Short mmCIF file of C-alpha atoms and ligand atoms in Angstrom, two decimals:
data_model
loop_
_atom_site.label_atom_id
_atom_site.label_comp_id
_atom_site.label_asym_id
_atom_site.label_seq_id
_atom_site.Cartn_x
_atom_site.Cartn_y
_atom_site.Cartn_z
CA MET A 1 0.55 -15.09 57.73
CA GLU A 2 -2.70 -16.77 56.80
CA THR A 3 -2.72 -19.01 53.75
CA PRO A 4 -4.94 -17.55 51.03
CA GLY A 5 -8.05 -19.67 50.65
CA SER A 6 -7.77 -21.02 54.20
CA GLN A 7 -10.82 -21.07 56.45
CA SER A 8 -9.61 -18.13 58.52
CA SER A 9 -8.70 -15.94 55.54
CA LEU A 10 -12.12 -16.58 53.98
CA HIS A 11 -13.74 -15.64 57.25
CA ARG A 12 -11.69 -12.47 57.40
CA ALA A 13 -12.65 -11.60 53.80
CA ASN A 14 -16.33 -12.06 54.70
CA LEU A 15 -15.97 -9.79 57.74
CA GLU A 16 -14.44 -7.10 55.51
CA ARG A 17 -17.21 -7.47 52.92
CA VAL A 18 -19.89 -6.90 55.55
CA VAL A 19 -18.07 -3.94 57.15
CA ARG A 20 -17.51 -2.35 53.74
CA ALA A 21 -21.17 -2.71 52.74
CA VAL A 22 -22.35 -1.09 55.98
CA ARG A 23 -19.66 1.63 55.83
CA LEU A 24 -20.73 2.74 52.35
CA ALA A 25 -24.48 2.60 52.99
CA GLY A 26 -24.62 4.02 56.53
CA SER A 27 -27.04 1.37 57.76
CA LEU A 28 -28.45 -1.82 56.23
CA THR A 29 -30.79 -4.55 57.39
CA GLN A 30 -29.30 -8.03 57.54
CA ALA A 31 -31.31 -8.98 54.44
CA GLU A 32 -29.84 -5.99 52.59
CA ILE A 33 -26.33 -6.98 53.69
CA ALA A 34 -26.93 -10.47 52.29
CA ARG A 35 -28.14 -8.98 48.97
CA THR A 36 -25.24 -6.52 48.74
CA THR A 37 -22.46 -8.96 49.64
CA GLY A 38 -23.86 -12.15 48.11
CA LEU A 39 -23.36 -13.95 51.44
CA SER A 40 -26.03 -16.29 52.83
CA ALA A 41 -28.45 -15.03 55.51
CA ALA A 42 -26.94 -17.46 58.04
CA THR A 43 -23.37 -16.27 57.36
CA VAL A 44 -24.45 -12.62 57.61
CA SER A 45 -26.20 -13.32 60.89
CA ASN A 46 -23.08 -14.96 62.37
CA ILE A 47 -20.76 -12.23 61.14
CA VAL A 48 -23.01 -9.44 62.45
CA ARG A 49 -23.08 -11.13 65.86
CA GLU A 50 -19.28 -11.37 65.91
CA LEU A 51 -18.86 -7.71 64.81
CA LYS A 52 -21.38 -6.59 67.42
CA ASP A 53 -19.57 -8.48 70.19
CA GLY A 54 -16.31 -6.87 69.06
CA GLY A 55 -17.88 -3.40 69.22
CA THR A 56 -17.42 -2.69 65.48
CA VAL A 57 -21.14 -2.47 64.64
CA GLU A 58 -24.35 -1.53 66.41
CA VAL A 59 -27.62 -3.37 65.80
CA THR A 60 -30.99 -1.66 66.32
CA PRO A 61 -34.51 -3.01 65.77
CA THR A 62 -36.31 -1.56 62.75
CA SER A 63 -38.99 -2.63 60.27
CA ALA A 64 -38.60 -3.42 56.57
CA GLY A 65 -41.72 -3.85 54.43
CA GLY A 66 -43.88 -4.13 57.55
CA ARG A 67 -41.72 -6.94 59.00
CA ARG A 68 -39.43 -6.73 61.97
CA ALA A 69 -35.79 -6.40 60.97
CA ARG A 70 -32.41 -5.53 62.44
CA SER A 71 -30.60 -2.46 61.19
CA VAL A 72 -26.80 -2.67 61.25
CA SER A 73 -24.50 0.36 61.26
CA LEU A 74 -20.87 0.92 62.21
CA SER A 75 -20.40 1.99 65.83
CA GLY A 76 -20.59 5.76 66.20
CA ASP A 77 -17.31 5.79 68.14
CA ALA A 78 -15.43 3.44 65.78
CA GLY A 79 -13.93 6.31 63.82
CA ILE A 80 -14.29 9.85 62.51
CA VAL A 81 -14.24 11.30 58.98
CA ILE A 82 -13.86 14.94 58.03
CA GLY A 83 -15.19 16.78 55.00
CA VAL A 84 -13.69 20.07 53.77
CA ASP A 85 -15.23 22.02 50.87
CA PHE A 86 -13.58 25.04 49.26
CA GLY A 87 -16.02 27.05 47.15
CA HIS A 88 -16.06 30.36 45.30
CA GLU A 89 -16.61 32.38 48.46
CA HIS A 90 -16.85 29.85 51.26
CA LEU A 91 -15.02 27.24 53.25
CA ARG A 92 -17.22 24.58 54.81
CA VAL A 93 -16.15 21.80 57.18
CA ALA A 94 -18.13 18.85 58.53
CA ILE A 95 -17.19 16.14 61.00
CA GLY A 96 -19.00 12.81 60.79
CA ASN A 97 -18.75 9.38 62.34
CA LEU A 98 -18.71 6.01 60.58
CA ALA A 99 -22.44 5.59 61.24
CA HIS A 100 -22.99 8.51 58.78
CA GLN A 101 -24.02 10.93 61.53
CA VAL A 102 -22.86 14.53 61.12
CA LEU A 103 -21.47 15.66 64.48
CA ALA A 104 -20.57 19.24 63.55
CA GLU A 105 -20.69 21.46 60.50
CA GLU A 106 -19.66 25.05 59.93
CA SER A 107 -19.17 27.44 57.04
CA GLU A 108 -17.01 30.59 56.83
CA PRO A 109 -16.56 33.18 54.09
CA LEU A 110 -13.40 32.65 52.01
CA ASP A 111 -11.59 35.47 50.23
CA VAL A 112 -11.20 34.35 46.60
CA ASP A 113 -8.09 36.49 46.24
CA ALA A 114 -6.34 34.95 49.25
CA SER A 115 -3.49 32.54 48.45
CA ALA A 116 -4.05 28.80 48.42
CA ALA A 117 -1.70 28.48 51.44
CA GLN A 118 -3.92 30.88 53.42
CA GLY A 119 -6.98 28.85 52.43
CA PHE A 120 -5.38 25.59 53.59
CA ASP A 121 -4.33 27.24 56.87
CA ARG A 122 -7.91 28.45 57.45
CA ALA A 123 -9.24 24.95 56.80
CA GLU A 124 -6.75 23.47 59.28
CA GLU A 125 -7.86 26.00 61.93
CA LEU A 126 -11.56 25.31 61.37
CA VAL A 127 -11.03 21.52 61.45
CA SER A 128 -9.05 21.81 64.71
CA ARG A 129 -11.69 24.04 66.28
CA LEU A 130 -14.55 21.66 65.39
CA ILE A 131 -12.54 18.67 66.65
CA GLY A 132 -12.10 20.54 69.93
CA GLU A 133 -15.77 21.53 70.16
CA THR A 134 -17.07 18.02 69.46
CA GLY A 135 -14.48 16.43 71.76
CA VAL A 136 -13.70 13.64 69.26
CA ASP A 137 -10.42 11.74 69.54
CA ARG A 138 -7.88 12.82 66.88
CA ALA A 139 -6.46 9.28 66.85
CA LYS A 140 -9.81 8.09 65.47
CA ILE A 141 -9.69 10.21 62.30
CA ALA A 142 -9.93 7.67 59.46
CA GLY A 143 -9.54 10.20 56.69
CA VAL A 144 -10.43 13.56 55.19
CA GLY A 145 -12.38 14.24 51.99
CA LEU A 146 -11.51 17.53 50.30
CA GLY A 147 -13.50 19.40 47.64
CA VAL A 148 -12.04 22.01 45.28
CA PRO A 149 -13.77 23.96 42.49
CA GLY A 150 -11.67 22.72 39.57
CA PRO A 151 -10.37 19.57 37.86
CA ILE A 152 -7.92 17.38 39.77
CA ASP A 153 -5.37 15.37 37.76
CA VAL A 154 -5.97 11.82 38.92
CA GLU A 155 -2.28 10.75 38.73
CA SER A 156 -0.55 13.73 40.33
CA GLY A 157 -3.34 15.22 42.45
CA THR A 158 -2.62 18.63 40.91
CA LEU A 159 -5.45 21.16 40.64
CA GLY A 160 -5.87 22.25 37.02
CA SER A 161 -6.93 25.65 35.76
CA THR A 162 -9.80 27.08 37.79
CA SER A 163 -11.46 30.43 37.18
CA ILE A 164 -13.16 30.19 40.57
CA LEU A 165 -10.02 30.25 42.75
CA PRO A 166 -7.46 31.49 40.20
CA GLY A 167 -4.43 31.55 42.53
CA TRP A 168 -4.88 27.87 43.36
CA SER A 169 -4.10 26.33 39.95
CA GLY A 170 -1.07 24.02 40.07
CA THR A 171 -1.30 23.34 43.82
CA ARG A 172 -1.72 19.83 45.27
CA PRO A 173 -4.55 20.30 47.77
CA ALA A 174 -4.56 16.76 49.22
CA GLU A 175 -0.81 16.89 49.86
CA GLU A 176 -1.12 20.34 51.46
CA MET A 177 -3.87 19.24 53.83
CA ARG A 178 -2.13 15.93 54.61
CA GLY A 179 0.91 17.95 55.68
CA ARG A 180 -1.24 20.06 58.00
CA LEU A 181 -3.51 17.39 59.50
CA GLY A 182 -1.28 14.29 59.44
CA VAL A 183 -4.03 11.94 58.22
CA PRO A 184 -4.93 10.52 54.78
CA VAL A 185 -6.63 13.16 52.57
CA HIS A 186 -8.58 12.38 49.39
CA VAL A 187 -9.48 15.16 46.97
CA ASP A 188 -12.05 15.62 44.23
CA ASN A 189 -13.79 18.45 42.38
CA ASP A 190 -17.00 20.03 43.66
CA ALA A 191 -19.33 18.54 41.01
CA ASN A 192 -18.15 14.99 41.78
CA LEU A 193 -18.55 15.57 45.51
CA GLY A 194 -22.03 17.05 44.99
CA ALA A 195 -22.90 13.84 43.11
CA LEU A 196 -21.50 11.68 45.92
CA GLY A 197 -23.29 13.74 48.58
CA GLU A 198 -26.67 13.42 46.85
CA LEU A 199 -26.00 9.73 46.13
CA VAL A 200 -25.27 8.82 49.75
CA TRP A 201 -27.33 11.37 51.72
CA GLY A 202 -29.82 13.07 49.37
CA SER A 203 -31.90 12.82 46.16
CA GLY A 204 -29.79 10.01 44.66
CA ARG A 205 -30.24 7.45 47.43
CA GLY A 206 -30.90 3.97 46.14
CA VAL A 207 -29.70 4.80 42.60
CA ARG A 208 -26.52 3.48 40.93
CA ASP A 209 -26.41 5.65 37.78
CA LEU A 210 -26.73 9.34 38.38
CA ALA A 211 -25.68 12.71 37.00
CA TYR A 212 -25.48 15.70 39.32
CA ILE A 213 -25.70 18.99 37.42
CA LYS A 214 -24.47 22.12 39.10
CA VAL A 215 -25.07 25.54 37.58
CA ALA A 216 -23.04 28.26 39.29
CA SER A 217 -20.39 30.48 37.72
CA GLY A 218 -19.91 27.55 35.32
CA VAL A 219 -21.88 24.42 34.55
CA GLY A 220 -20.51 21.02 35.51
CA ALA A 221 -21.71 17.49 36.05
CA GLY A 222 -20.63 14.80 38.48
CA LEU A 223 -21.19 11.36 36.95
CA VAL A 224 -21.87 8.21 38.95
CA ILE A 225 -21.74 5.04 36.85
CA SER A 226 -22.59 1.69 38.46
CA GLY A 227 -22.27 3.26 41.91
CA LYS A 228 -18.85 4.84 41.29
CA ILE A 229 -17.74 8.34 40.35
CA TYR A 230 -16.40 8.42 36.78
CA ARG A 231 -13.51 10.90 36.57
CA GLY A 232 -11.58 10.16 33.39
CA PRO A 233 -7.74 10.16 33.46
CA GLY A 234 -7.45 13.95 33.60
CA GLY A 235 -10.32 14.39 36.06
CA THR A 236 -12.34 16.42 33.55
CA ALA A 237 -15.21 13.99 32.87
CA GLY A 238 -18.60 15.70 33.14
CA GLU A 239 -17.71 19.07 31.55
CA ILE A 240 -21.24 19.31 30.24
CA GLY A 241 -21.01 23.12 30.18
CA HIS A 242 -18.92 22.97 27.01
CA ILE A 243 -21.28 20.95 24.84
CA THR A 244 -21.81 23.03 21.69
CA LEU A 245 -25.40 24.26 21.32
CA ASP A 246 -24.82 26.96 18.69
CA GLU A 247 -21.68 27.16 16.56
CA ALA A 248 -22.40 30.83 15.84
CA GLY A 249 -23.16 31.65 19.50
CA PRO A 250 -21.18 33.81 21.94
CA VAL A 251 -17.47 33.03 22.51
CA CYS A 252 -17.04 30.94 25.67
CA ARG A 253 -14.16 31.18 28.17
CA CYS A 254 -12.94 27.81 26.79
CA GLY A 255 -12.41 29.40 23.34
CA ASN A 256 -15.29 27.67 21.59
CA ARG A 257 -18.56 29.32 20.59
CA GLY A 258 -22.10 28.73 21.79
CA CYS A 259 -21.26 26.29 24.61
CA LEU A 260 -24.11 25.29 26.94
CA GLU A 261 -22.48 27.52 29.56
CA THR A 262 -23.00 30.61 27.36
CA PHE A 263 -26.77 30.02 27.59
CA THR A 264 -26.98 29.16 31.28
CA ALA A 265 -24.21 30.71 33.41
CA ALA A 266 -25.00 33.89 35.33
CA ARG A 267 -22.67 36.22 33.40
CA TYR A 268 -24.44 35.41 30.14
CA VAL A 269 -27.99 35.20 31.51
CA LEU A 270 -28.15 38.27 33.79
CA PRO A 271 -27.44 40.81 30.98
CA LEU A 272 -30.66 39.58 29.28
CA LEU A 273 -32.61 41.19 32.13
CA GLN A 274 -30.63 44.42 32.30
CA ALA A 275 -32.92 46.58 30.17
CA SER A 276 -36.09 45.44 31.96
CA HIS A 277 -34.83 44.91 35.52
CA GLY A 278 -31.74 47.10 35.85
CA THR A 279 -28.31 46.06 37.09
CA GLY A 280 -27.29 44.38 40.36
CA LEU A 281 -29.25 41.16 39.83
CA THR A 282 -27.87 37.80 40.93
CA MET A 283 -29.06 34.34 39.86
CA GLY A 284 -30.42 33.80 43.38
CA ARG A 285 -32.51 36.98 43.06
CA VAL A 286 -33.74 36.03 39.56
CA VAL A 287 -34.88 32.67 40.94
CA ARG A 288 -36.73 34.37 43.82
CA LEU A 289 -38.42 36.87 41.45
CA ALA A 290 -39.41 34.01 39.14
CA ARG A 291 -41.01 32.20 42.06
CA ASP A 292 -42.89 35.39 42.95
CA GLY A 293 -44.36 35.43 39.43
CA ASP A 294 -42.13 37.95 37.63
CA PRO A 295 -42.74 37.10 33.93
CA GLY A 296 -39.29 38.14 32.61
CA CYS A 297 -37.44 36.14 35.26
CA ARG A 298 -39.74 33.16 34.68
CA ARG A 299 -38.93 33.26 30.99
CA VAL A 300 -35.18 33.43 31.63
CA VAL A 301 -35.26 30.55 34.16
CA ALA A 302 -37.34 28.44 31.76
CA ASP A 303 -34.92 29.14 28.88
CA VAL A 304 -31.97 28.16 31.09
CA GLY A 305 -33.85 24.93 31.94
CA ARG A 306 -34.48 24.14 28.27
CA HIS A 307 -30.79 24.60 27.44
CA ILE A 308 -29.67 22.46 30.38
CA GLY A 309 -32.20 19.89 29.16
CA SER A 310 -30.45 19.77 25.76
CA GLY A 311 -27.21 18.92 27.53
CA VAL A 312 -28.94 16.38 29.75
CA ALA A 313 -30.48 14.76 26.64
CA ASN A 314 -26.96 14.25 25.20
CA LEU A 315 -25.87 12.82 28.52
CA CYS A 316 -28.84 10.40 28.54
CA ASN A 317 -28.00 9.18 25.04
CA LEU A 318 -24.40 8.53 26.12
CA LEU A 319 -24.78 7.18 29.66
CA ASN A 320 -28.47 6.33 30.24
CA PRO A 321 -28.54 7.47 33.91
CA SER A 322 -31.64 6.67 35.96
CA ARG A 323 -31.57 9.98 37.81
CA VAL A 324 -30.45 13.54 37.17
CA VAL A 325 -30.13 15.76 40.25
CA LEU A 326 -29.98 19.53 39.83
CA GLY A 327 -27.86 21.33 42.44
CA GLY A 328 -26.82 24.93 43.07
CA ASP A 329 -29.00 28.06 43.39
CA LEU A 330 -31.01 27.19 40.31
CA ALA A 331 -32.52 24.12 41.98
CA GLU A 332 -34.47 26.55 44.22
CA ALA A 333 -36.60 27.40 41.17
CA GLY A 334 -38.18 23.93 41.44
CA GLU A 335 -40.63 23.10 38.65
CA LEU A 336 -39.98 26.45 36.94
CA VAL A 337 -36.64 25.00 35.81
CA LEU A 338 -37.19 21.23 36.18
CA GLY A 339 -40.26 21.26 33.90
CA PRO A 340 -38.35 22.81 30.96
CA ILE A 341 -35.39 20.42 31.57
CA ARG A 342 -37.75 17.43 31.31
CA GLU A 343 -39.40 18.93 28.22
CA SER A 344 -36.04 19.22 26.41
CA VAL A 345 -34.98 15.74 27.48
CA GLY A 346 -38.27 14.42 26.09
CA ARG A 347 -37.63 16.24 22.84
CA TYR A 348 -33.95 15.49 22.25
CA ALA A 349 -33.08 12.20 23.95
CA ILE A 350 -33.88 8.88 22.29
CA PRO A 351 -36.97 7.58 24.11
CA SER A 352 -35.34 4.41 25.46
CA ALA A 353 -32.50 6.46 27.03
CA ALA A 354 -34.88 8.76 28.92
CA ARG A 355 -37.69 6.33 29.77
CA GLN A 356 -36.49 5.47 33.27
CA LEU A 357 -35.04 8.90 34.00
CA SER A 358 -36.24 11.07 36.88
CA VAL A 359 -35.07 14.69 37.15
CA LEU A 360 -35.08 15.93 40.75
CA PRO A 361 -33.84 18.96 42.68
CA GLY A 362 -30.94 18.31 45.05
CA ALA A 363 -32.02 17.60 48.63
CA LEU A 364 -28.89 18.99 50.27
CA GLY A 365 -28.61 22.54 48.84
CA GLY A 366 -25.24 24.13 49.61
CA ARG A 367 -24.27 21.19 51.87
CA ALA A 368 -24.05 18.67 49.01
CA GLU A 369 -20.30 19.13 48.46
CA VAL A 370 -19.19 18.95 52.09
CA LEU A 371 -21.36 15.88 52.73
CA GLY A 372 -19.92 14.42 49.51
CA ALA A 373 -16.46 15.05 51.00
CA LEU A 374 -17.51 13.00 54.05
CA ALA A 375 -18.78 10.27 51.72
CA LEU A 376 -15.44 10.35 49.82
CA ALA A 377 -13.49 9.88 53.06
CA LEU A 378 -15.84 7.03 54.04
CA SER A 379 -15.49 5.32 50.65
CA GLU A 380 -11.68 5.57 50.54
CA MET A 381 -10.89 4.26 54.02
CA GLY A 382 -9.90 0.61 54.44
CA ASP A 383 -11.56 -1.83 56.81
CA SER A 384 -8.67 -3.85 58.20
CA ALA A 385 -7.74 -1.18 60.74
CA LEU A 386 -11.35 -0.98 61.85
CA LEU A 387 -11.51 -4.75 62.39
CA ASP A 388 -8.20 -4.77 64.25
CA GLY A 389 -9.29 -1.88 66.45
CA SER A 390 -6.18 0.13 65.62
CA LEU A 391 -7.24 2.81 63.20
CA GLN A 392 -4.22 5.05 63.65
CA ALA A 393 -1.60 2.27 63.65
CA SER A 394 -2.35 1.14 60.13
CA LEU A 395 -2.58 4.53 58.46
CA PRO A 396 0.08 5.21 55.82
CA ALA A 397 3.20 6.77 57.31
CA PHE A 398 2.94 10.53 57.44
CA THR A 399 5.60 12.16 55.27
ZN1 ZN B 401 -17.02 26.42 26.47
#
């Protein structure tokens, strides 16, 4: 064993710092690596050369600020990560490499009434098929990120109550998938993964404090604080949908009255258009009609935006994020919804909390969660196996 503090253990720690920085960012110039790790330019240069000779990283010429630079990323064939996203009516799987390239991605419909076991079996089949089609080596799978539409208890990994996949409450999704795939599996809820996806691959790039707001059958937020997802001990942080807007408002599924969700979720909003537009509307259709100039749909989308903005204003006063990213179908409404969100934030947040805030639509659409699952797998994997060239050997024993 190496003595802590010895020359060789310091060198090893520096190697791991550089690999970790590149693994999380996808690619960095040597100057960026120095800034991120706090190592000197000369040390970074030596370490990058050593990692390149060992085949762990690839170096390609690029330019930064008009100057020639060298972009460093992990070798594409150093390892594989897999993202799995279970949604209300879909199962989506993506396979990526450690250089943040997506090698394959596919989505299938998922029957919400099917059992959790059937859902996990389907995911295993789809993962195996994509592994076969891409021809990647199973021994190089570093980990799997798994997204589920409900809160995950951080200690036990148990999925809490979810109205989206009701038969799944009480299951342990990571354990189930680990049993099927035989590799480490990390799980999180869909809002947190959407936040991670946008942070690493989309509208949140370059930002360390971000809230990702997703309006679907419910309203949730994924919170990134100082570059890390904030979950809370019970995994329920970010339940922005249950902020009280009107104590005398409609009764919410949580048992309170006038929650943000009762002013923004489809089942409360669509009935407002029933008399004028008939039945059979969906939020996606309302957004399309609003974009085509339909005045009633524009009004409804704007009102939803104003109410979300009230919630976002509270969030700004508490957490002072620098960016809010709107995901889900509603983001397709663009300025029709973002404008009213900004207006409410301007009205209700204290000015210093909102001054540096930008409110943007998600860049990844329906892919945000599965790409976030890839990012989760990338962030949770260790680096020692990568440096020793024996990814599979150092994985935790499969039980
Ligand atoms: Zn509620």
